[in-house]
């Protein structure tokens, strides 16, 4: 996955529209997101997560928590837009959380429902193509392309505020499942299963061979009768 551009409006501490050009930042190969406490570093990561999954990490998604900036103008929608390339496809995801807006007729506010848009860039036509406005469809598409749930993405990719330590403290089975999905270890699992099948088949052949040898030994013992003398009897 490669991020190209992130724009956010009335999101977290950002009252006005802000844009992050990841392509420009990535020209140096690596970049650092830094700033004083409260500058909005975590909010940038939250915006990426919200664009991808329609939710932000951990406790910041708790009931009653608002993604909307307290400093935004009443008529400005809280919105996040992320342009990225994943699995060879260039996509644009735009999301708005549920939020209050001034009533069109009369005084007061009404709640604007959450909205999502997904588009894909068609290189042949040189234009964006609308794919879906369904939260569920977009969520399933992104989860399938990334191969991770929101919790897994936050633990392994974003690693915000101590979540990496929580990942390290997770039990071996949980980490194994997650890393297996991240690095697509299904082919190794298939080889392991194939070898296990061959081991079981070989064990069965050995048991069958032992049984045949034992049966032959019993027949030899019966045929020898008293002439067998002190020969030891066949053993299982």
mmCIF file of N, CA, C and O in Angstrom, residues 69-145:
data_model
loop_
_atom_site.group_PDB
_atom_site.id
_atom_site.type_symbol
_atom_site.label_atom_id
_atom_site.label_comp_id
_atom_site.label_asym_id
_atom_site.label_seq_id
_atom_site.Cartn_x
_atom_site.Cartn_y
_atom_site.Cartn_z
ATOM 1 N N UNK A 69 -13.924 18.932 14.543
ATOM 2 C CA UNK A 69 -13.176 19.988 15.203
ATOM 3 C C UNK A 69 -14.127 20.954 15.901
ATOM 4 O O UNK A 69 -15.130 21.379 15.332
ATOM 5 N N UNK A 70 -13.801 21.294 17.127
ATOM 6 C CA UNK A 70 -14.606 22.262 17.882
ATOM 7 C C UNK A 70 -14.452 23.673 17.321
ATOM 8 O O UNK A 70 -15.238 24.563 17.655
ATOM 9 N N UNK A 71 -13.452 23.880 16.480
ATOM 10 C CA UNK A 71 -13.180 25.225 15.961
ATOM 11 C C UNK A 71 -13.733 25.431 14.551
ATOM 12 O O UNK A 71 -13.590 26.511 13.980
ATOM 13 N N UNK A 72 -14.358 24.393 13.985
ATOM 14 C CA UNK A 72 -14.848 24.487 12.611
ATOM 15 C C UNK A 72 -16.117 25.334 12.531
ATOM 16 O O UNK A 72 -16.921 25.369 13.463
ATOM 17 N N UNK A 73 -16.275 26.005 11.404
ATOM 18 C CA UNK A 73 -17.489 26.791 11.179
ATOM 19 C C UNK A 73 -18.691 25.863 11.085
ATOM 20 O O UNK A 73 -18.591 24.704 10.652
ATOM 21 N N UNK A 74 -19.845 26.364 11.481
ATOM 22 C CA UNK A 74 -21.050 25.530 11.566
ATOM 23 C C UNK A 74 -21.412 24.897 10.225
ATOM 24 O O UNK A 74 -21.902 23.775 10.171
ATOM 25 N N UNK A 75 -21.181 25.585 9.136
ATOM 26 C CA UNK A 75 -21.573 25.064 7.833
ATOM 27 C C UNK A 75 -20.504 24.239 7.134
ATOM 28 O O UNK A 75 -20.698 23.812 5.995
ATOM 29 N N UNK A 76 -19.379 23.997 7.818
ATOM 30 C CA UNK A 76 -18.288 23.238 7.218
ATOM 31 C C UNK A 76 -18.403 21.767 7.596
ATOM 32 O O UNK A 76 -18.468 21.425 8.775
ATOM 33 N N UNK A 77 -18.435 20.889 6.607
ATOM 34 C CA UNK A 77 -18.552 19.457 6.878
ATOM 35 C C UNK A 77 -17.209 18.877 7.319
ATOM 36 O O UNK A 77 -16.160 19.215 6.771
ATOM 37 N N UNK A 78 -17.263 17.987 8.289
ATOM 38 C CA UNK A 78 -16.091 17.205 8.658
ATOM 39 C C UNK A 78 -15.913 16.119 7.604
ATOM 40 O O UNK A 78 -16.824 15.326 7.362
ATOM 41 N N UNK A 79 -14.739 16.089 6.984
ATOM 42 C CA UNK A 79 -14.534 15.180 5.859
ATOM 43 C C UNK A 79 -13.062 14.792 5.752
ATOM 44 O O UNK A 79 -12.174 15.594 6.030
ATOM 45 N N UNK A 80 -12.831 13.559 5.346
ATOM 46 C CA UNK A 80 -11.483 13.063 5.108
ATOM 47 C C UNK A 80 -11.463 12.408 3.729
ATOM 48 O O UNK A 80 -12.390 11.684 3.361
ATOM 49 N N UNK A 81 -10.411 12.677 2.975
ATOM 50 C CA UNK A 81 -10.263 12.079 1.651
ATOM 51 C C UNK A 81 -8.842 11.539 1.522
ATOM 52 O O UNK A 81 -7.875 12.261 1.767
ATOM 53 N N UNK A 82 -8.732 10.277 1.155
ATOM 54 C CA UNK A 82 -7.429 9.631 1.033
ATOM 55 C C UNK A 82 -7.284 9.027 -0.356
ATOM 56 O O UNK A 82 -8.143 8.276 -0.814
ATOM 57 N N UNK A 83 -6.185 9.361 -1.007
ATOM 58 C CA UNK A 83 -5.858 8.769 -2.304
ATOM 59 C C UNK A 83 -4.669 7.838 -2.102
ATOM 60 O O UNK A 83 -3.649 8.228 -1.521
ATOM 61 N N UNK A 84 -4.794 6.600 -2.557
ATOM 62 C CA UNK A 84 -3.757 5.608 -2.316
ATOM 63 C C UNK A 84 -3.720 4.575 -3.435
ATOM 64 O O UNK A 84 -4.671 4.462 -4.217
ATOM 65 N N UNK A 85 -2.630 3.853 -3.493
ATOM 66 C CA UNK A 85 -2.513 2.707 -4.389
ATOM 67 C C UNK A 85 -2.352 1.462 -3.534
ATOM 68 O O UNK A 85 -1.478 1.416 -2.655
ATOM 69 N N UNK A 86 -3.187 0.473 -3.769
ATOM 70 C CA UNK A 86 -3.124 -0.778 -3.024
ATOM 71 C C UNK A 86 -3.440 -1.917 -3.980
ATOM 72 O O UNK A 86 -4.363 -1.818 -4.790
ATOM 73 N N UNK A 87 -2.631 -2.963 -3.932
ATOM 74 C CA UNK A 87 -2.792 -4.123 -4.813
ATOM 75 C C UNK A 87 -2.837 -3.707 -6.282
ATOM 76 O O UNK A 87 -3.584 -4.264 -7.080
ATOM 77 N N UNK A 88 -2.050 -2.683 -6.633
ATOM 78 C CA UNK A 88 -1.973 -2.239 -8.017
ATOM 79 C C UNK A 88 -3.130 -1.377 -8.474
ATOM 80 O O UNK A 88 -3.203 -1.024 -9.659
ATOM 81 N N UNK A 89 -4.026 -1.005 -7.566
ATOM 82 C CA UNK A 89 -5.184 -0.182 -7.924
ATOM 83 C C UNK A 89 -5.091 1.176 -7.236
ATOM 84 O O UNK A 89 -4.807 1.253 -6.042
ATOM 85 N N UNK A 90 -5.336 2.234 -8.000
ATOM 86 C CA UNK A 90 -5.318 3.591 -7.435
ATOM 87 C C UNK A 90 -6.746 3.958 -7.046
ATOM 88 O O UNK A 90 -7.635 4.028 -7.904
ATOM 89 N N UNK A 91 -6.932 4.192 -5.771
ATOM 90 C CA UNK A 91 -8.262 4.434 -5.227
ATOM 91 C C UNK A 91 -8.321 5.776 -4.517
ATOM 92 O O UNK A 91 -7.306 6.319 -4.075
ATOM 93 N N UNK A 92 -9.538 6.276 -4.412
ATOM 94 C CA UNK A 92 -9.806 7.458 -3.606
ATOM 95 C C UNK A 92 -10.987 7.145 -2.692
ATOM 96 O O UNK A 92 -12.047 6.737 -3.160
ATOM 97 N N UNK A 93 -10.776 7.321 -1.396
ATOM 98 C CA UNK A 93 -11.822 7.077 -0.408
ATOM 99 C C UNK A 93 -12.144 8.401 0.265
ATOM 100 O O UNK A 93 -11.253 9.073 0.790
ATOM 101 N N UNK A 94 -13.419 8.751 0.259
ATOM 102 C CA UNK A 94 -13.866 9.986 0.906
ATOM 103 C C UNK A 94 -14.927 9.622 1.940
ATOM 104 O O UNK A 94 -15.870 8.882 1.635
ATOM 105 N N UNK A 95 -14.772 10.132 3.138
ATOM 106 C CA UNK A 95 -15.726 9.801 4.201
ATOM 107 C C UNK A 95 -16.107 11.039 5.001
ATOM 108 O O UNK A 95 -15.281 11.925 5.235
ATOM 109 N N UNK A 96 -17.364 11.032 5.435
ATOM 110 C CA UNK A 96 -17.878 12.020 6.376
ATOM 111 C C UNK A 96 -18.535 11.275 7.533
ATOM 112 O O UNK A 96 -19.381 10.407 7.295
ATOM 113 N N UNK A 97 -18.155 11.573 8.763
ATOM 114 C CA UNK A 97 -18.829 10.935 9.886
ATOM 115 C C UNK A 97 -20.204 11.565 10.107
ATOM 116 O O UNK A 97 -20.503 12.639 9.557
ATOM 117 N N UNK A 98 -21.043 10.915 10.878
ATOM 118 C CA UNK A 98 -22.311 11.535 11.272
ATOM 119 C C UNK A 98 -21.975 12.807 12.057
ATOM 120 O O UNK A 98 -21.101 12.806 12.918
ATOM 121 N N UNK A 99 -22.674 13.898 11.757
ATOM 122 C CA UNK A 99 -22.331 15.185 12.368
ATOM 123 C C UNK A 99 -23.514 16.147 12.300
ATOM 124 O O UNK A 99 -24.395 16.012 11.437
ATOM 125 N N UNK A 100 -23.546 17.116 13.203
ATOM 126 C CA UNK A 100 -24.627 18.107 13.170
ATOM 127 C C UNK A 100 -24.388 19.128 12.062
ATOM 128 O O UNK A 100 -23.247 19.459 11.738
ATOM 129 N N UNK A 101 -25.468 19.606 11.470
ATOM 130 C CA UNK A 101 -25.381 20.694 10.490
ATOM 131 C C UNK A 101 -26.581 21.606 10.691
ATOM 132 O O UNK A 101 -27.634 21.176 11.187
ATOM 133 N N UNK A 102 -26.444 22.884 10.325
ATOM 134 C CA UNK A 102 -27.580 23.801 10.467
ATOM 135 C C UNK A 102 -28.755 23.344 9.600
ATOM 136 O O UNK A 102 -28.582 22.856 8.489
ATOM 137 N N UNK A 103 -29.941 23.489 10.121
ATOM 138 C CA UNK A 103 -31.131 23.139 9.352
ATOM 139 C C UNK A 103 -31.270 24.072 8.153
ATOM 140 O O UNK A 103 -30.957 25.260 8.227
ATOM 141 N N UNK A 104 -31.709 23.506 7.032
ATOM 142 C CA UNK A 104 -31.885 24.319 5.838
ATOM 143 C C UNK A 104 -33.051 25.269 5.987
ATOM 144 O O UNK A 104 -33.050 26.368 5.423
ATOM 145 N N UNK A 105 -34.048 24.852 6.709
ATOM 146 C CA UNK A 105 -35.211 25.695 6.964
ATOM 147 C C UNK A 105 -35.410 25.824 8.473
ATOM 148 O O UNK A 105 -35.588 24.835 9.177
ATOM 149 N N UNK A 106 -35.350 27.020 8.966
ATOM 150 C CA UNK A 106 -35.537 27.235 10.388
ATOM 151 C C UNK A 106 -34.224 27.281 11.142
ATOM 152 O O UNK A 106 -33.137 27.242 10.552
ATOM 153 N N UNK A 107 -34.342 27.359 12.450
ATOM 154 C CA UNK A 107 -33.160 27.470 13.294
ATOM 155 C C UNK A 107 -32.808 26.114 13.884
ATOM 156 O O UNK A 107 -33.584 25.169 13.858
ATOM 157 N N UNK A 108 -31.612 26.055 14.460
ATOM 158 C CA UNK A 108 -31.185 24.819 15.101
ATOM 159 C C UNK A 108 -30.370 23.936 14.169
ATOM 160 O O UNK A 108 -29.980 24.325 13.061
ATOM 161 N N UNK A 109 -30.128 22.724 14.635
ATOM 162 C CA UNK A 109 -29.280 21.784 13.900
ATOM 163 C C UNK A 109 -30.004 20.459 13.710
ATOM 164 O O UNK A 109 -30.920 20.117 14.447
ATOM 165 N N UNK A 110 -29.556 19.745 12.707
ATOM 166 C CA UNK A 110 -30.024 18.388 12.477
ATOM 167 C C UNK A 110 -28.797 17.511 12.251
ATOM 168 O O UNK A 110 -27.714 18.016 11.928
ATOM 169 N N UNK A 111 -28.943 16.214 12.421
ATOM 170 C CA UNK A 111 -27.800 15.310 12.266
ATOM 171 C C UNK A 111 -27.683 14.821 10.826
ATOM 172 O O UNK A 111 -28.627 14.259 10.269
ATOM 173 N N UNK A 112 -26.538 15.100 10.260
ATOM 174 C CA UNK A 112 -26.241 14.618 8.909
ATOM 175 C C UNK A 112 -25.680 13.204 9.027
ATOM 176 O O UNK A 112 -24.738 12.948 9.788
ATOM 177 N N UNK A 113 -26.250 12.260 8.311
ATOM 178 C CA UNK A 113 -25.798 10.870 8.414
ATOM 179 C C UNK A 113 -24.398 10.707 7.833
ATOM 180 O O UNK A 113 -23.952 11.494 6.990
ATOM 181 N N UNK A 114 -23.715 9.657 8.273
ATOM 182 C CA UNK A 114 -22.376 9.359 7.760
ATOM 183 C C UNK A 114 -22.455 8.986 6.281
ATOM 184 O O UNK A 114 -23.426 8.354 5.843
ATOM 185 N N UNK A 115 -21.447 9.383 5.541
ATOM 186 C CA UNK A 115 -21.411 9.095 4.105
ATOM 187 C C UNK A 115 -20.014 8.632 3.694
ATOM 188 O O UNK A 115 -19.009 9.030 4.292
ATOM 189 N N UNK A 116 -19.978 7.791 2.669
ATOM 190 C CA UNK A 116 -18.702 7.285 2.147
ATOM 191 C C UNK A 116 -18.759 7.220 0.626
ATOM 192 O O UNK A 116 -19.818 6.933 0.057
ATOM 193 N N UNK A 117 -17.628 7.457 0.006
ATOM 194 C CA UNK A 117 -17.503 7.349 -1.447
ATOM 195 C C UNK A 117 -16.210 6.608 -1.775
ATOM 196 O O UNK A 117 -15.173 6.820 -1.142
ATOM 197 N N UNK A 118 -16.254 5.742 -2.770
ATOM 198 C CA UNK A 118 -15.064 5.046 -3.243
ATOM 199 C C UNK A 118 -14.966 5.200 -4.750
ATOM 200 O O UNK A 118 -15.921 4.907 -5.480
ATOM 201 N N UNK A 119 -13.804 5.674 -5.215
ATOM 202 C CA UNK A 119 -13.557 5.813 -6.653
ATOM 203 C C UNK A 119 -12.243 5.134 -7.005
ATOM 204 O O UNK A 119 -11.362 4.968 -6.162
ATOM 205 N N UNK A 120 -12.130 4.746 -8.286
ATOM 206 C CA UNK A 120 -10.898 4.143 -8.791
ATOM 207 C C UNK A 120 -10.457 4.867 -10.046
ATOM 208 O O UNK A 120 -11.290 5.194 -10.903
ATOM 209 N N UNK A 121 -9.149 5.086 -10.145
ATOM 210 C CA UNK A 121 -8.629 5.800 -11.307
ATOM 211 C C UNK A 121 -8.414 4.823 -12.459
ATOM 212 O O UNK A 121 -7.749 3.797 -12.320
ATOM 213 N N UNK A 122 -9.005 5.159 -13.604
ATOM 214 C CA UNK A 122 -8.860 4.356 -14.819
ATOM 215 C C UNK A 122 -7.763 4.990 -15.667
ATOM 216 O O UNK A 122 -7.963 6.047 -16.283
ATOM 217 N N UNK A 123 -6.597 4.352 -15.687
ATOM 218 C CA UNK A 123 -5.452 4.929 -16.397
ATOM 219 C C UNK A 123 -5.695 5.004 -17.901
ATOM 220 O O UNK A 123 -5.209 5.916 -18.572
ATOM 221 N N UNK A 124 -6.454 4.063 -18.454
ATOM 222 C CA UNK A 124 -6.704 4.061 -19.895
ATOM 223 C C UNK A 124 -7.561 5.257 -20.297
ATOM 224 O O UNK A 124 -7.308 5.894 -21.323
ATOM 225 N N UNK A 125 -8.575 5.530 -19.505
ATOM 226 C CA UNK A 125 -9.458 6.651 -19.813
ATOM 227 C C UNK A 125 -8.979 7.955 -19.191
ATOM 228 O O UNK A 125 -9.475 9.029 -19.543
ATOM 229 N N UNK A 126 -8.040 7.857 -18.265
ATOM 230 C CA UNK A 126 -7.532 9.055 -17.609
ATOM 231 C C UNK A 126 -8.578 9.757 -16.774
ATOM 232 O O UNK A 126 -8.605 10.991 -16.704
ATOM 233 N N UNK A 127 -9.439 8.980 -16.107
ATOM 234 C CA UNK A 127 -10.521 9.576 -15.323
ATOM 235 C C UNK A 127 -10.839 8.689 -14.131
ATOM 236 O O UNK A 127 -10.509 7.498 -14.108
ATOM 237 N N UNK A 128 -11.506 9.298 -13.143
ATOM 238 C CA UNK A 128 -11.935 8.558 -11.969
ATOM 239 C C UNK A 128 -13.298 7.911 -12.233
ATOM 240 O O UNK A 128 -14.161 8.516 -12.834
ATOM 241 N N UNK A 129 -13.444 6.688 -11.733
ATOM 242 C CA UNK A 129 -14.684 5.931 -11.905
ATOM 243 C C UNK A 129 -15.285 5.645 -10.541
ATOM 244 O O UNK A 129 -14.633 5.083 -9.666
ATOM 245 N N UNK A 130 -16.545 6.042 -10.347
ATOM 246 C CA UNK A 130 -17.223 5.788 -9.078
ATOM 247 C C UNK A 130 -17.473 4.293 -8.912
ATOM 248 O O UNK A 130 -17.942 3.625 -9.835
ATOM 249 N N UNK A 131 -17.156 3.768 -7.727
ATOM 250 C CA UNK A 131 -17.347 2.344 -7.458
ATOM 251 C C UNK A 131 -18.496 2.070 -6.491
ATOM 252 O O UNK A 131 -19.307 1.177 -6.720
ATOM 253 N N UNK A 132 -18.551 2.825 -5.391
ATOM 254 C CA UNK A 132 -19.567 2.519 -4.392
ATOM 255 C C UNK A 132 -19.765 3.700 -3.444
ATOM 256 O O UNK A 132 -18.859 4.514 -3.242
ATOM 257 N N UNK A 133 -20.989 3.743 -2.868
ATOM 258 C CA UNK A 133 -21.278 4.673 -1.784
ATOM 259 C C UNK A 133 -21.822 3.914 -0.572
ATOM 260 O O UNK A 133 -22.401 4.509 0.327
ATOM 261 N N UNK A 134 -21.623 2.612 -0.573
ATOM 262 C CA UNK A 134 -22.090 1.766 0.522
ATOM 263 C C UNK A 134 -20.972 1.582 1.540
ATOM 264 O O UNK A 134 -19.871 1.157 1.193
ATOM 265 N N UNK A 135 -21.269 1.888 2.818
ATOM 266 C CA UNK A 135 -20.265 1.697 3.865
ATOM 267 C C UNK A 135 -19.787 0.250 3.892
ATOM 268 O O UNK A 135 -18.590 -0.026 3.989
ATOM 269 N N UNK A 136 -20.742 -0.679 3.814
ATOM 270 C CA UNK A 136 -20.403 -2.092 3.911
ATOM 271 C C UNK A 136 -19.558 -2.549 2.728
ATOM 272 O O UNK A 136 -18.539 -3.226 2.905
ATOM 273 N N UNK A 137 -19.951 -2.183 1.519
ATOM 274 C CA UNK A 137 -19.198 -2.591 0.337
ATOM 275 C C UNK A 137 -17.780 -2.025 0.356
ATOM 276 O O UNK A 137 -16.815 -2.735 0.051
ATOM 277 N N UNK A 138 -17.678 -0.757 0.717
ATOM 278 C CA UNK A 138 -16.357 -0.122 0.760
ATOM 279 C C UNK A 138 -15.501 -0.781 1.837
ATOM 280 O O UNK A 138 -14.318 -1.072 1.626
ATOM 281 N N UNK A 139 -16.101 -1.041 2.999
ATOM 282 C CA UNK A 139 -15.361 -1.687 4.074
ATOM 283 C C UNK A 139 -14.853 -3.059 3.675
ATOM 284 O O UNK A 139 -13.700 -3.417 3.945
ATOM 285 N N UNK A 140 -15.698 -3.845 3.025
ATOM 286 C CA UNK A 140 -15.297 -5.183 2.593
ATOM 287 C C UNK A 140 -14.207 -5.117 1.528
ATOM 288 O O UNK A 140 -13.266 -5.922 1.535
ATOM 289 N N UNK A 141 -14.328 -4.156 0.614
ATOM 290 C CA UNK A 141 -13.328 -4.017 -0.462
ATOM 291 C C UNK A 141 -11.960 -3.662 0.113
ATOM 292 O O UNK A 141 -10.940 -4.267 -0.241
ATOM 293 N N UNK A 142 -11.937 -2.688 1.024
ATOM 294 C CA UNK A 142 -10.663 -2.247 1.597
ATOM 295 C C UNK A 142 -10.060 -3.337 2.465
ATOM 296 O O UNK A 142 -8.854 -3.597 2.414
ATOM 297 N N UNK A 143 -10.886 -3.991 3.276
ATOM 298 C CA UNK A 143 -10.371 -5.057 4.142
ATOM 299 C C UNK A 143 -9.784 -6.188 3.318
ATOM 300 O O UNK A 143 -8.744 -6.772 3.675
ATOM 301 N N UNK A 144 -10.415 -6.496 2.195
ATOM 302 C CA UNK A 144 -9.913 -7.563 1.335
ATOM 303 C C UNK A 144 -8.601 -7.158 0.672
ATOM 304 O O UNK A 144 -7.659 -7.960 0.586
ATOM 305 N N UNK A 145 -8.506 -5.917 0.213
ATOM 306 C CA UNK A 145 -7.290 -5.458 -0.447
ATOM 307 C C UNK A 145 -6.120 -5.360 0.526
ATOM 308 O O UNK A 145 -4.989 -5.731 0.200
#
